[in-house]
């Protein structure tokens, strides 16, 4: 293990020297690298002082790391989605500014002094809270993934978008600080016939979803912070609902009201949308849990292999709405043979897991895939297996195995295999 | 001395009482009672059993008028949809097809969902602006577009539950745990299949957004709005206060109109360079109404006076314009938004 590490470190240094990557490992340059020999301005001049960047941004050299949308998908950017650049990220946490956005009427910019949270319906006392009131409840910190049910929805009819940002980027993984919704409902006092809640947003679409009371009492959070700071406006500032493991649409942003009722409301987002149309013309509803899924983020079409044959790191993410990820397997030959990948970093319930597979690339073409198995033993299916039971019109819950085709020159393409 | 000690014990007893473990108790004494008026303001949801529906009614005929004025620019005059906006009608018997058309008529299981959604979220960019009777009327018209009610139909709370939606029986609860995907727990590790062939390629379709060259070293990302940026450069003679107000007012326009460097035509034309130009002259915009084109030919120039009159009441100024907008009431808002639109031309 240790010699491996040294080996890759040496390659890294030489790779930097070589610029084109053609220098044989271990061999020195005759003259020396200008990046070392010449004096660089940053080693000579003073840089920006403190407070020039009171809220820090990433280096200007990584300005390509950003959310992107697919313009032809939607009619207007105010009711649209963009995608997390998962091919540019490491570890398991998504930085706040890179969490994908999905809005139905643009970003609501809510003045926190005018923010109110209401509980009404089948409760003993219908209550109103300010943001400060909410922050007086006991809090929890939890890391959860949020995945849009339509993540991968453009891929049902075949490989379409060339980049994991677009095929798998409707996901983010964040540490939330919030109040168990159960505590707030206890404060109001649930009536005996309380079976469902309706969560409602304060934006101009007044987004609503029905959620069964068992889930609400089990683990839903009313969150006001993400990754240590206030929620970003595009993620629901000042308050959003957290519904661990369940489809992202239910995590109502700009949350302003919870109504308690005895039956589901059957609103637009749980009838016309977020229902899965099957081959026989019938549609499955209330398919809330997100199935186990994984994807290799590097290499991938937007992040090709930039070196010749030799030691290579495959990196990717895996998650399950039903628990932890127990194992991830990687195939280099389109699913003929599989090897166990190494999961590194925290392995948490309903959180993104990071996996690696290190190998020596011979320089030949590869068909790389990953397959997740979660803690209840569910095995991520192939896309064909999914289509066999669902057809290709269900839009949502596409958790099929992704294949990337690596060419000899290191370029990567989104493909499907037999 | 003894008294003093007692006092300490008593006070520390009080101290501990104030510290009782809050987490184990049921209530925290937080929040206040909601008033009936507050609940009424927010509690607008409608359920399939009709609960929540306010008293009122609306006819297909009235609904058509409102629809053509407020909905047709996105959803199409017959609910067929413009561009990628949602279609509201048609699609009968397509749910088994390769390209199913999911509309109110072909897919939506409950009428209450239509009423609720129109009421809470429509028209896009001017939500919750329709009266109760208007929502009944628009809902009635959408039913009519789907041939579910006659032209003389009037929808009301009392006949709401009589409407049968065609696809009501088209849904069933999540059954993923009954499928073979769920039970396929065996994991093959080697020689899992004999042949592997590529069957589809993303590049063939070529629909992936272009990506800029890596490490282009473009300027620092910024969260500043246009007005904020100008605020810093107020030496350029910008009226920053007016600009900020205009930017805010423009939020009412931006679902249909884009402005600025990368502006493209949306439902309406982009507004770069519109000031001082004749009406109907934005290059490449193909959806002008006949009335706007005619007005331009007859010499309507978008100067301060004409723009102001148009923004007070678009349909009064140009009869037959497709612009779905009730108009701005405050003169200050109109002044600000015109200033804001003009600011794009100074860049």
XYZ file of C-alpha atoms in Angstrom:
765
model
C 0.000 0.000 0.000
C 2.757 2.348 1.003
C 4.890 1.661 -2.064
C 1.794 2.236 -4.191
C 1.375 5.621 -2.610
C 4.992 6.564 -3.278
C 4.649 5.378 -6.807
C 1.644 7.541 -7.528
C 3.199 10.541 -5.811
C 6.291 10.265 -8.002
C 4.099 9.983 -11.077
C 2.269 13.086 -10.024
C 5.477 15.097 -9.741
C 6.799 13.873 -13.040
C 3.420 14.367 -14.695
C 3.627 18.000 -13.642
C 7.111 18.308 -15.097
C 6.270 16.689 -18.337
C 3.248 18.806 -19.307
C 2.531 16.343 -22.105
C 3.002 13.315 -19.885
C 5.522 11.696 -22.214
C 8.490 11.586 -19.850
C 9.342 8.120 -18.605
C 8.718 7.735 -14.912
C 11.784 8.350 -12.782
C 13.825 10.018 -15.526
C 15.029 13.622 -14.937
C 14.743 16.479 -17.421
C 18.049 17.699 -18.756
C 17.517 21.422 -18.160
C 14.713 21.646 -15.655
C 11.121 22.767 -15.567
C 10.521 26.502 -16.044
C 7.758 26.239 -13.421
C 10.549 25.533 -10.955
C 13.533 27.371 -12.437
C 11.777 30.679 -13.165
C 10.583 32.936 -10.390
C 6.762 32.973 -10.268
C 4.909 36.241 -9.504
C 3.060 34.675 -6.557
C 6.416 33.839 -4.938
C 7.570 37.400 -5.349
C 4.733 39.900 -5.018
C 2.288 40.528 -2.228
C -1.132 39.015 -2.687
C -4.541 40.271 -1.565
C -4.748 41.130 2.113
C -7.383 39.934 4.522
C -10.870 41.307 3.931
C -10.331 41.646 0.204
C -12.423 38.497 0.062
C -14.706 38.774 3.098
C -16.752 35.836 1.848
C -14.285 33.607 0.049
C -14.764 32.232 -3.438
C -12.882 29.324 -5.048
C -9.668 29.979 -6.970
C -10.167 31.733 -10.296
C -8.534 28.716 -11.889
C -11.501 26.526 -11.054
C -14.184 28.802 -12.479
C -15.310 25.928 -14.695
C -16.579 24.173 -11.568
C -20.161 25.321 -11.584
C -23.773 24.306 -11.928
C -25.001 24.032 -15.502
C -28.438 23.667 -17.030
C -29.675 22.013 -20.194
C -31.458 24.850 -21.931
C -33.667 22.821 -24.233
C -35.161 20.888 -21.301
C -37.464 23.584 -19.986
C -39.367 26.611 -21.227
C -38.056 29.067 -18.665
C -35.167 29.220 -16.223
C -37.559 30.171 -13.403
C -39.208 26.778 -13.667
C -36.206 24.646 -14.404
C -33.252 22.712 -13.064
C -29.497 22.863 -13.207
C -26.980 20.208 -12.271
C -24.276 19.657 -9.654
C -20.805 19.282 -11.252
C -20.217 15.918 -9.531
C -17.272 15.188 -11.847
C -15.384 18.074 -10.191
C -16.075 17.121 -6.557
C -14.297 14.994 -3.999
C -15.269 13.377 -0.712
C -18.938 13.229 0.197
C -20.019 16.814 0.978
C -21.382 19.092 -1.741
C -20.300 22.730 -1.329
C -23.336 24.974 -0.833
C -22.843 27.002 -4.001
C -22.734 23.874 -6.157
C -25.884 22.119 -4.920
C -28.153 21.741 -7.948
C -31.167 24.018 -8.179
C -34.736 23.118 -9.016
C -37.257 25.901 -8.847
C -40.881 26.093 -9.903
C -41.191 29.889 -9.835
C -37.664 31.153 -9.342
C -35.805 31.784 -6.092
C -37.938 33.297 -3.334
C -35.897 35.930 -1.479
C -37.453 35.873 1.949
C -36.810 38.560 4.551
C -36.200 36.554 7.732
C -37.965 39.157 9.870
C -41.086 38.556 7.748
C -40.729 34.782 7.838
C -43.520 32.868 9.596
C -44.082 29.156 9.985
C -47.597 27.838 10.544
C -48.984 24.514 11.766
C -52.690 24.038 11.103
C -55.261 21.329 10.550
C -55.729 18.289 12.792
C -53.839 19.626 15.818
C -54.939 20.713 19.300
C -53.468 24.187 18.820
C -52.841 25.834 15.444
C -49.557 27.678 15.902
C -47.384 30.338 14.291
C -43.609 30.536 14.789
C -40.975 33.084 13.879
C -37.518 31.998 12.759
C -36.200 32.808 16.235
C -38.952 30.666 17.795
C -37.910 27.710 15.647
C -34.284 28.059 16.695
C -35.303 27.562 20.344
C -36.292 23.930 19.683
C -33.652 21.231 20.245
C -31.561 20.784 17.094
C -29.927 17.936 15.223
C -27.081 17.753 12.692
C -27.492 15.141 9.971
C -25.798 14.476 6.646
C -28.255 13.367 3.967
C -28.294 13.200 0.198
C -31.075 14.898 -1.710
C -31.742 13.411 -5.122
C -34.374 14.615 -7.563
C -36.627 11.725 -8.570
C -35.997 12.743 -12.192
C -32.207 12.375 -11.905
C -31.303 10.367 -15.008
C -34.784 10.920 -16.418
C -33.412 11.933 -19.818
C -31.630 8.594 -20.193
C -34.602 6.195 -20.247
C -34.649 5.941 -24.044
C -30.907 5.488 -24.380
C -27.641 7.328 -23.748
C -28.413 10.976 -24.342
C -26.364 13.480 -22.328
C -22.610 13.276 -22.411
C -21.513 14.002 -18.855
C -22.332 12.741 -15.368
C -23.167 16.320 -14.373
C -26.200 16.000 -16.654
C -26.976 12.300 -16.247
C -26.537 12.156 -12.441
C -26.087 15.739 -11.235
C -29.505 16.250 -9.628
C -28.034 15.205 -6.310
C -26.286 16.899 -3.425
C -25.113 15.795 -0.005
C -25.158 18.267 2.810
C -25.028 18.466 6.599
C -28.304 19.962 7.782
C -28.937 21.649 11.080
C -32.588 21.464 11.938
C -35.397 20.657 14.291
C -37.146 17.290 14.221
C -40.585 18.104 12.780
C -41.942 15.702 15.376
C -41.070 18.167 18.155
C -42.896 21.027 16.457
C -45.952 18.833 15.852
C -45.896 17.734 19.506
C -45.956 21.387 20.440
C -49.192 21.749 18.465
C -50.525 18.365 19.636
C -51.541 15.848 16.953
C -55.165 14.747 16.921
C -55.979 11.043 16.795
C -56.938 11.024 13.113
C -53.734 12.755 11.978
C -52.460 10.545 9.133
C -50.822 12.877 6.594
C -49.200 16.273 6.429
C -49.123 18.778 3.605
C -45.865 20.732 3.378
C -46.146 24.087 1.594
C -43.522 26.541 0.329
C -43.683 30.331 0.352
C -42.417 30.792 -3.222
C -44.635 31.882 -6.131
C -45.484 28.251 -6.938
C -46.540 27.585 -3.325
C -45.098 24.086 -3.782
C -47.006 21.382 -1.909
C -46.472 17.697 -1.158
C -48.361 15.194 1.005
C -46.239 13.081 3.367
C -47.480 10.214 5.564
C -47.318 10.976 9.288
C -45.168 7.889 10.073
C -42.315 9.305 7.988
C -42.744 12.758 9.496
C -42.512 11.429 13.054
C -39.615 9.161 12.170
C -36.954 11.484 10.796
C -38.117 14.640 8.954
C -36.279 17.825 9.861
C -37.169 21.478 9.576
C -33.701 22.709 8.574
C -32.332 26.234 8.694
C -28.627 25.611 8.040
C -26.566 23.640 5.536
C -22.892 22.802 5.915
C -22.619 25.153 8.875
C -24.175 28.300 7.407
C -27.671 29.582 6.718
C -29.471 27.824 3.875
C -28.716 29.407 0.519
C -31.680 31.260 -1.050
C -31.745 28.745 -3.880
C -31.971 25.930 -1.311
C -34.894 27.436 0.567
C -33.578 30.165 2.882
C -34.564 30.575 5.639
C -36.177 27.140 6.177
C -36.620 23.938 4.198
C -38.009 20.500 4.887
C -35.617 17.528 5.014
C -37.167 14.154 4.112
C -34.244 11.698 4.395
C -33.916 9.122 1.620
C -37.049 10.304 -0.193
C -37.342 12.102 -3.524
C -36.074 15.677 -3.571
C -39.373 17.263 -4.619
C -40.770 16.502 -1.153
C -38.033 18.535 0.562
C -40.153 21.672 0.286
C -38.018 24.823 0.195
C -39.014 28.172 1.706
C -41.218 26.050 3.975
C -43.961 28.162 5.470
C -46.736 25.810 6.472
C -47.485 22.287 7.593
C -51.104 21.231 7.508
C -52.100 18.034 9.284
C -54.848 15.969 7.675
C -56.366 12.495 7.448
C -55.728 11.788 3.733
C -53.296 12.833 0.980
C -54.063 16.035 -0.902
C -53.272 14.644 -4.385
C -51.753 17.909 -5.528
C -50.022 18.559 -8.820
C -46.579 17.322 -7.737
C -47.959 13.933 -6.657
C -50.373 13.264 -9.522
C -49.445 15.043 -12.749
C -45.750 14.940 -11.806
C -43.666 12.471 -9.756
C -45.832 9.524 -10.789
C -44.155 6.809 -12.816
C -45.943 5.880 -16.044
C -45.555 2.194 -16.926
C -45.746 0.370 -20.247
C -49.373 -0.640 -19.679
C -50.452 2.994 -19.398
C -50.957 2.839 -15.632
C -48.858 4.985 -13.331
C -47.267 4.241 -9.995
C -47.785 6.924 -7.375
C -46.284 7.637 -3.958
C -42.928 6.133 -5.004
C -41.035 8.160 -2.451
C -37.895 6.177 -1.555
C -34.817 6.638 -3.687
C -33.325 3.311 -4.809
C -29.638 2.458 -4.373
C -27.518 3.970 -7.130
C -23.931 4.738 -8.049
C -21.964 6.445 -10.802
C -18.308 6.807 -11.701
C -17.592 10.535 -11.693
C -13.943 10.281 -12.820
C -13.178 9.486 -15.516
C -16.387 10.559 -17.248
C -17.179 12.481 -20.459
C -16.473 15.902 -18.918
C -13.388 14.567 -17.101
C -11.447 12.412 -19.569
C -8.261 10.546 -18.708
C -5.463 13.055 -19.223
C -2.560 10.661 -19.046
C -1.165 7.709 -20.994
C -1.284 4.144 -19.672
C -0.289 3.547 -16.086
C -1.699 3.983 -12.622
C -5.261 5.320 -12.704
C -7.807 6.204 -10.054
C -11.475 5.584 -10.727
C -13.603 7.650 -8.369
C -17.330 7.759 -7.864
C -20.305 8.187 -5.584
C -22.973 5.807 -4.327
C -26.082 6.251 -2.202
C -29.307 4.603 -1.091
C -32.554 5.991 0.268
C -32.943 2.899 2.407
C -29.733 2.938 4.446
C -25.988 2.832 3.977
C -24.106 1.591 0.935
C -22.607 -1.767 1.865
C -20.511 -2.401 -1.246
C -19.678 -0.857 -4.600
C -18.380 -2.958 -7.498
C -16.554 -1.672 -10.552
C -16.366 -3.315 -13.973
C -13.872 -2.371 -16.693
C -15.352 -4.630 -19.361
C -18.987 -3.566 -19.562
C -20.259 -5.849 -16.811
C -18.569 -9.158 -17.623
C -16.353 -9.086 -14.536
C -16.594 -7.050 -11.362
C -14.172 -6.043 -8.600
C -14.919 -4.605 -5.208
C -14.244 -0.880 -4.960
C -12.886 0.789 -1.818
C -15.351 2.975 0.081
C -13.489 5.857 1.732
C -14.734 8.536 4.104
C -17.804 8.442 6.344
C -20.381 5.734 5.632
C -23.625 7.247 6.885
C -27.280 6.332 6.660
C -28.844 7.866 3.504
C -25.724 9.862 2.709
C -23.490 9.846 -0.347
C -20.560 7.414 -0.118
C -17.258 7.966 -1.941
C -15.635 4.980 -3.646
C -12.309 4.440 -5.412
C -10.917 1.756 -7.656
C -7.172 1.996 -8.371
C -5.751 0.054 -11.314
C -3.083 0.008 -13.984
C -4.555 1.118 -17.300
C -3.053 -0.742 -20.237
C -4.093 2.035 -22.607
C -6.807 -0.141 -24.154
C -10.464 0.818 -24.568
C -12.631 0.255 -21.506
C -16.329 0.081 -20.704
C -16.442 1.156 -17.074
C -19.417 0.679 -14.773
C -20.215 0.786 -11.076
C -22.845 -1.137 -9.108
C -24.048 -0.320 -5.579
C -25.430 -2.724 -3.004
C -27.083 -1.115 -0.005
C -27.366 -2.226 3.610
C -30.659 -4.034 3.019
C -29.074 -6.026 0.168
C -30.762 -4.235 -2.751
C -28.580 -4.510 -5.856
C -28.446 -1.626 -8.348
C -30.004 -3.017 -11.557
C -28.920 -2.609 -15.170
C -30.846 -0.126 -17.306
C -32.214 -2.990 -19.394
C -33.513 -4.786 -16.308
C -35.291 -1.590 -15.275
C -36.804 -1.076 -18.720
C -38.038 -4.650 -18.702
C -40.324 -3.933 -15.738
C -41.046 -0.259 -16.401
C -40.778 0.510 -20.093
C -39.098 3.811 -20.893
C -41.750 6.416 -20.098
C -41.569 6.509 -16.320
C -39.194 9.540 -16.230
C -38.533 9.135 -12.501
C -36.432 6.720 -10.422
C -33.903 5.724 -13.041
C -31.177 4.044 -10.963
C -29.755 1.837 -13.723
C -26.043 1.070 -14.027
C -24.170 3.730 -16.026
C -21.575 2.792 -18.658
C -18.750 5.075 -19.802
C -16.714 4.145 -22.882
C -13.041 5.110 -22.525
C -11.147 5.390 -25.807
C -7.423 4.842 -26.260
C -6.865 8.606 -26.279
C -8.555 8.928 -22.893
C -11.799 10.458 -24.184
C -14.946 9.233 -22.484
C -18.465 8.836 -23.852
C -21.844 8.000 -22.331
C -22.896 4.704 -23.920
C -25.195 1.769 -23.308
C -24.107 -1.838 -23.659
C -25.797 -5.131 -24.388
C -25.164 32.494 58.605
C -27.634 29.650 58.576
C -30.215 31.871 56.952
C -27.747 32.801 54.336
C -26.995 29.173 53.538
C -30.700 28.476 53.246
C -31.008 31.280 50.816
C -28.278 29.786 48.683
C -29.919 26.374 48.719
C -33.273 27.818 47.824
C -31.900 29.927 45.045
C -29.877 27.088 43.606
C -33.012 24.959 43.757
C -34.752 27.551 41.648
C -31.785 27.614 39.385
C -32.036 23.896 38.750
C -35.769 24.080 38.237
C -35.203 26.550 35.428
C -32.799 24.054 33.919
C -35.082 21.040 33.761
C -34.259 18.854 30.797
C -36.286 20.421 28.034
C -35.698 17.598 25.586
C -37.570 15.063 27.685
C -40.656 17.186 28.184
C -43.410 17.204 25.616
C -43.876 20.925 25.185
C -41.510 23.855 24.985
C -44.031 26.670 25.155
C -42.883 28.047 21.815
C -44.900 29.814 19.145
C -48.267 31.479 19.496
C -51.816 30.642 18.487
C -52.605 31.327 14.842
C -55.574 33.620 14.255
C -58.476 32.470 12.083
C -57.667 35.255 9.630
C -54.062 34.071 9.319
C -55.096 30.485 8.731
C -57.609 31.604 6.113
C -54.896 33.566 4.281
C -52.607 30.577 3.850
C -54.860 27.540 4.087
C -55.912 27.471 0.426
C -55.424 23.803 -0.377
C -58.134 21.730 -2.027
C -58.533 17.963 -1.716
C -60.201 15.431 -4.054
C -63.212 15.237 -1.722
C -63.745 18.948 -2.409
C -62.728 20.061 1.060
C -61.232 23.517 0.986
C -63.225 24.633 -2.061
C -64.633 28.125 -1.538
C -68.129 29.105 -2.629
C -68.249 30.397 -6.178
C -68.748 29.461 -9.802
C -67.466 30.158 -13.282
C -68.584 29.367 -16.826
C -66.710 27.957 -19.802
C -67.477 31.192 -21.645
C -65.894 33.413 -18.979
C -63.073 30.926 -18.588
C -62.227 31.194 -22.280
C -61.856 34.969 -22.014
C -59.551 34.737 -19.001
C -57.650 31.833 -20.501
C -56.949 33.564 -23.793
C -55.749 36.628 -21.960
C -53.740 35.027 -19.162
C -52.878 31.415 -20.064
C -52.778 30.937 -23.844
C -49.390 32.588 -24.379
C -47.748 29.567 -22.722
C -50.328 26.785 -22.861
C -51.605 27.551 -26.383
C -55.050 28.760 -27.414
C -56.422 25.231 -27.306
C -54.260 23.930 -24.463
C -51.875 22.381 -26.964
C -48.851 24.162 -25.387
C -46.343 26.596 -26.828
C -42.794 25.258 -27.020
C -41.897 23.301 -23.900
C -44.668 24.691 -21.689
C -47.097 22.040 -20.443
C -49.973 20.953 -22.674
C -53.339 21.010 -20.909
C -55.494 19.165 -23.408
C -55.416 16.260 -25.816
C -53.364 13.109 -25.437
C -56.335 10.734 -25.020
C -55.300 7.086 -25.361
C -51.596 7.916 -25.630
C -50.413 6.673 -22.224
C -49.223 3.351 -23.676
C -47.506 5.028 -26.639
C -43.809 5.680 -27.106
C -44.480 9.362 -26.609
C -47.351 9.664 -24.152
C -49.006 13.078 -23.874
C -49.903 13.647 -20.237
C -52.532 16.379 -19.947
C -55.367 17.273 -17.604
C -57.684 15.251 -19.820
C -55.463 12.265 -20.481
C -53.612 11.905 -17.184
C -54.720 14.012 -14.198
C -56.807 11.844 -11.856
C -58.557 14.600 -9.861
C -60.259 17.836 -10.822
C -59.397 19.284 -7.407
C -55.726 19.260 -8.458
C -56.504 21.571 -11.381
C -58.450 24.026 -9.248
C -55.822 23.964 -6.521
C -52.881 24.455 -8.876
C -54.451 27.220 -10.958
C -55.382 28.949 -7.726
C -52.011 28.593 -5.973
C -49.467 28.923 -8.758
C -50.994 30.423 -11.898
C -50.681 32.537 -13.969
C -46.932 31.884 -14.009
C -45.239 35.005 -12.635
C -48.479 36.447 -11.244
C -49.538 33.716 -8.839
C -52.674 33.897 -6.710
C -54.000 36.886 -8.662
C -57.200 35.250 -9.961
C -60.480 35.608 -8.074
C -62.307 32.515 -6.819
C -64.839 32.782 -9.633
C -62.050 33.225 -12.187
C -60.415 29.999 -10.978
C -63.731 28.155 -11.356
C -64.089 29.631 -14.842
C -60.568 28.737 -15.995
C -60.985 25.229 -14.576
C -64.284 24.904 -16.460
C -62.617 26.051 -19.682
C -59.767 23.535 -19.277
C -62.417 20.814 -18.888
C -64.069 22.117 -22.031
C -60.767 22.056 -23.950
C -60.630 18.367 -23.041
C -64.213 17.751 -24.230
C -65.267 16.844 -20.717
C -67.994 19.502 -20.438
C -70.164 21.384 -22.933
C -69.713 24.977 -24.024
C -72.566 26.187 -21.798
C -71.240 24.483 -18.659
C -70.879 26.374 -15.390
C -68.595 24.875 -12.733
C -69.396 25.497 -9.068
C -68.732 24.025 -5.680
C -71.994 22.102 -5.818
C -71.351 20.254 -9.109
C -67.577 19.944 -8.664
C -67.683 16.345 -7.467
C -69.887 15.257 -10.368
C -67.027 15.647 -12.846
C -65.365 12.310 -13.598
C -61.771 12.569 -14.723
C -60.997 9.998 -17.453
C -57.758 8.697 -15.900
C -58.957 8.515 -12.301
C -58.358 4.762 -12.175
C -54.954 5.022 -13.820
C -52.826 5.018 -10.677
C -51.663 2.485 -8.115
C -49.422 2.710 -5.044
C -45.674 2.085 -5.165
C -45.117 -1.631 -5.759
C -41.374 -1.659 -6.302
C -40.993 -4.231 -3.536
C -43.102 -6.692 -5.561
C -40.916 -6.507 -8.676
C -38.094 -8.753 -9.824
C -35.692 -5.816 -9.465
C -36.339 -5.841 -5.709
C -35.836 -9.583 -5.280
C -32.745 -9.899 -7.537
C -30.258 -10.095 -4.672
C -27.695 -12.434 -6.207
C -24.477 -10.721 -7.183
C -22.391 -12.052 -10.080
C -18.696 -11.128 -9.906
C -17.075 -12.912 -12.859
C -17.988 -14.181 -16.332
C -21.406 -12.580 -15.911
C -22.021 -12.395 -19.648
C -20.275 -13.568 -22.797
C -20.543 -10.635 -25.152
C -20.666 -6.916 -24.590
C -21.534 -4.532 -27.398
C -22.168 -0.817 -27.385
C -25.846 -0.337 -28.243
C -26.242 3.441 -27.877
C -24.004 6.501 -27.870
C -24.695 9.965 -26.454
C -22.633 11.702 -29.140
C -24.974 10.517 -31.870
C -27.709 12.720 -30.427
C -25.392 15.645 -29.697
C -27.719 17.397 -27.243
C -25.235 17.960 -24.423
C -24.628 21.629 -23.561
C -21.270 22.945 -24.721
C -18.673 23.248 -21.993
C -16.150 26.067 -21.956
C -12.498 25.111 -22.149
C -11.178 24.060 -18.775
C -9.192 26.480 -16.651
C -10.123 29.390 -18.842
C -9.293 31.669 -15.943
C -12.412 33.715 -16.400
C -13.223 36.358 -13.869
C -14.215 35.590 -10.319
C -17.749 34.349 -9.863
C -19.915 37.025 -8.361
C -23.202 37.138 -6.555
C -23.742 40.756 -7.352
C -26.869 41.754 -9.184
C -26.621 44.150 -12.041
C -27.887 46.974 -9.914
C -25.379 46.208 -7.185
C -22.549 46.241 -9.671
C -23.741 49.570 -10.960
C -24.022 50.784 -7.414
C -20.277 50.530 -7.163
C -19.893 52.329 -10.447
C -22.396 55.004 -9.604
C -19.907 57.547 -10.865
C -21.103 56.481 -14.285
C -24.100 58.669 -13.550
C -26.555 55.857 -12.861
C -29.493 56.591 -10.641
C -28.829 53.608 -8.421
C -31.989 53.819 -6.391
C -34.113 53.891 -9.503
C -32.100 51.072 -11.029
C -32.560 48.885 -7.949
C -36.280 49.540 -7.952
C -36.450 48.822 -11.677
C -34.622 45.549 -11.256
C -37.171 44.515 -8.661
C -40.138 45.533 -10.816
C -38.628 43.637 -13.743
C -39.145 40.409 -11.758
C -42.748 40.669 -12.917
C -41.577 40.693 -16.534
C -38.788 38.160 -16.574
C -40.837 35.004 -16.955
C -41.508 36.221 -20.513
C -38.785 38.802 -21.291
C -35.020 38.600 -20.965
C -32.711 41.575 -20.724
C -28.955 42.023 -20.771
C -25.883 40.557 -22.339
C -26.978 36.962 -22.948
C -30.683 37.725 -23.361
C -32.644 35.528 -25.731
C -36.249 35.564 -26.834
C -38.554 33.767 -24.459
C -42.351 33.815 -24.528
C -41.895 37.484 -25.356
C -39.003 39.125 -27.209
C -35.818 40.093 -25.381
C -35.858 43.785 -24.567
C -32.324 44.858 -25.425
C -32.409 47.987 -27.520
C -36.185 48.189 -27.428
C -36.245 51.801 -26.269
C -36.638 54.187 -29.203
C -37.468 51.365 -31.610
C -40.721 50.811 -33.461
C -43.049 48.171 -32.003
C -42.633 44.603 -33.248
C -39.055 45.065 -34.428
C -36.948 42.722 -32.260
C -34.975 40.648 -34.764
C -35.688 36.939 -34.719
C -38.850 37.091 -32.603
C -41.584 35.296 -34.504
C -44.500 35.362 -32.114
C -45.569 39.004 -32.341
C -49.307 39.544 -32.429
C -50.739 41.094 -35.557
C -51.749 44.112 -33.486
C -48.216 44.843 -32.309
C -46.825 44.469 -35.835
C -49.548 46.734 -37.207
C -48.966 49.296 -34.459
C -45.260 49.362 -35.355
C -46.044 49.825 -39.036
C -48.359 52.683 -38.092
C -45.543 54.410 -36.270
C -45.764 53.254 -32.637
C -42.308 53.952 -31.211
C -41.341 52.639 -27.778
C -40.524 56.036 -26.331
C -41.116 57.067 -22.781
C -44.743 58.061 -23.278
C -45.796 55.022 -25.276
C -43.981 52.590 -23.005
C -45.565 54.200 -19.975
C -49.045 53.942 -21.445
C -48.403 50.373 -22.515
C -47.188 49.399 -19.064
C -50.217 50.965 -17.364
C -52.505 48.745 -19.433
C -51.002 46.725 -22.300
C -54.344 45.687 -23.705
C -55.734 49.204 -23.688
C -52.715 50.639 -25.453
C -52.466 47.879 -28.062
C -55.706 45.954 -28.436
C -54.976 42.327 -29.240
C -51.441 42.187 -27.890
C -50.459 38.726 -26.720
C -48.684 40.207 -23.723
C -50.344 38.704 -20.676
C -49.848 41.376 -18.099
C -52.349 43.309 -16.051
C -50.188 46.421 -15.984
C -48.306 48.412 -13.379
C -50.228 50.657 -11.017
C -47.528 52.848 -9.516
C -46.002 55.548 -11.743
C -42.722 55.148 -9.789
C -42.575 51.471 -10.770
C -43.102 52.306 -14.424
C -40.419 54.984 -14.387
C -38.031 52.578 -12.650
C -38.606 49.639 -14.955
C -38.166 51.785 -18.073
C -34.945 53.116 -16.601
C -33.859 49.561 -15.897
C -34.701 48.379 -19.421
C -32.748 51.306 -20.869
C -29.768 50.561 -18.635
C -29.132 47.369 -20.601
C -28.375 49.484 -23.672
C -25.686 51.467 -21.905
C -23.499 48.447 -21.252
